[in-house]
Amino acid sequence: MSRRIHLALHPYGVGGPGQHGLWKDPRVAKNASIDINYYIRQAQAAEHALFDALFVVDSQFINATYPAHYLNRLEPLTLLSAVATHTRHIGLVGTASSTYNSPFNLARRFASLDHISGGRAGWNVVTSFDTGTSRNYGLDEHLDYATRYGRALESVQVARGLWDSYEDDAFPADVERGVFLDPAKLHALDHAGEHFKVAGPLNLSRSPQGQPVIFQAGVSEEGRDLAARVAEGIYAPGGSLTQAREYYADIKKRTAAYGRDPEHIKIFLHGGPVVAATDEAALRREREIFEEDNDFDRNLALLGRSFGAYDFRVHDLDAPFPDVAHLAENGGRTGAVKIIERAAAKNLTLRQVAESLGEFRRSPFVGAPGTVADRIEEWFGAGAFDGINLAFRTDEDLNLFVDGVVPILRERGLFRTAYEADTLRGNLGLPVPANRHTDARRLVRN
């Protein structure tokens, strides 16, 4: 089979970073971010279009300056469990922090979602971007980078070990013999590592896809390395075609260096297409959206997120950018370092740095359906992504893409005409992980 594009949907709700004015749109319900029916409709529309997955982001710290969607939203696994009962094929990927959750709890929750959905669960592993999260979990300070990424790696390893607690044929449920469980097929984990001690076993069997799919969104060196070691799906940062290609090549190279098949890691680029009847209409609409969302105070607050939700209003806006490098060390370090370096190189004031966050940057996927399809095909063919994680402001925008762009991609043989499988792994073309204990048993026999 020729290589095909994967598509995921990322609901905006009432608007996240960069969509500060979305909640004002009369087409957007003011309670969208906490309305389960909104997510069900989004998932069903994406499933009707044969998308691979619904992707739900999360964070666990806010203040009053945060985007509207962040201020009032549902917990991802609770949300996705409800969506699972109203869908049949689309994958369900939820974000959960490895820094502020125990791996046993995460393993059980995601395994439960995997069973509820019939093998469609995915875990987007994050180390928590917001430094203020620590204070919601009884810690005075956010954990440092090395500790957070060390915990993330070990957390995934523990979860995978727990997901193998039962071999696939552990439950004969033989009434005549009175045997429900074959105890030889149940395995404790007895993990003792640097960050966790977990005895196990998990009280839940494997799902039809074996284990939930691991996603990650690594940008820093530590993040990229973690992705190459354990991720099966990645949410890439985007940028220019050159930047996207460089990121794609780097991740695939790192994956191979760890002895993994690079085809077993699918890289999803973030995309917010703007589709209209003509290129001109789409370009106008993109500019209108920018004007609706461009708010200096919100951009100043967004700048603060990279520095531990720091309140930059305490500084003179027209003075040189303040020395706040120490605030970024345990937070959004990669993005913060770029901001600091750019400010120093160009001698920018705080106001100029905040304004730069609101600069108009044209998306590559804007235009009439044929134009958007052309650009997607170009980037896909150039090795910039395996899929796109799509975000649309309204149901109307989603429908314009589904009804206009998807049929063109399908005609060109770039997108599926039917689901290949009932599981997320199957539709992504990922193998079902072998149970480690079954494998060990086979090796002994041989």
Tab-separated table of C-alpha atoms in Angstrom, residues 8 10 12 17 19 55 57 234-239 244 267-273 363-365 379 384-385 387-392:
chain	number	residue	atom	x	y	z
A	8	ALA	CA	-6.491	13.930	13.721
A	10	HIS	CA	-8.027	18.857	18.010
A	12	TYR	CA	-10.680	24.294	20.285
A	17	PRO	CA	-3.671	30.085	22.911
A	19	GLN	CA	-7.684	32.028	19.624
A	55	PHE	CA	-6.912	14.652	20.406
A	57	VAL	CA	-5.068	18.586	25.378
A	234	ILE	CA	4.236	12.738	17.883
A	235	TYR	CA	2.584	16.148	17.787
A	236	ALA	CA	5.158	18.283	15.989
A	237	PRO	CA	5.544	22.049	16.491
A	238	GLY	CA	5.079	23.083	12.851
A	239	GLY	CA	6.816	26.185	11.491
A	244	ALA	CA	9.062	20.753	9.632
A	267	ILE	CA	4.580	12.472	13.225
A	268	PHE	CA	1.548	14.771	13.226
A	269	LEU	CA	2.075	18.399	12.277
A	270	HIS	CA	-0.173	21.020	13.859
A	271	GLY	CA	-2.430	22.607	11.243
A	272	GLY	CA	-5.199	25.179	11.350
A	273	PRO	CA	-6.468	25.301	7.760
A	363	SER	CA	-0.609	29.471	7.593
A	364	PRO	CA	0.540	27.314	4.666
A	365	PHE	CA	-2.892	25.643	4.493
A	379	TRP	CA	4.440	19.063	2.445
A	384	ALA	CA	7.394	17.096	6.623
A	385	PHE	CA	4.839	14.869	8.358
A	387	GLY	CA	-0.245	13.293	9.447
A	388	ILE	CA	-1.820	16.581	10.496
A	389	ASN	CA	-3.415	17.390	13.834
A	390	LEU	CA	-6.176	19.678	12.598
A	391	ALA	CA	-7.851	22.458	14.569
A	392	PHE	CA	-10.921	24.343	13.384
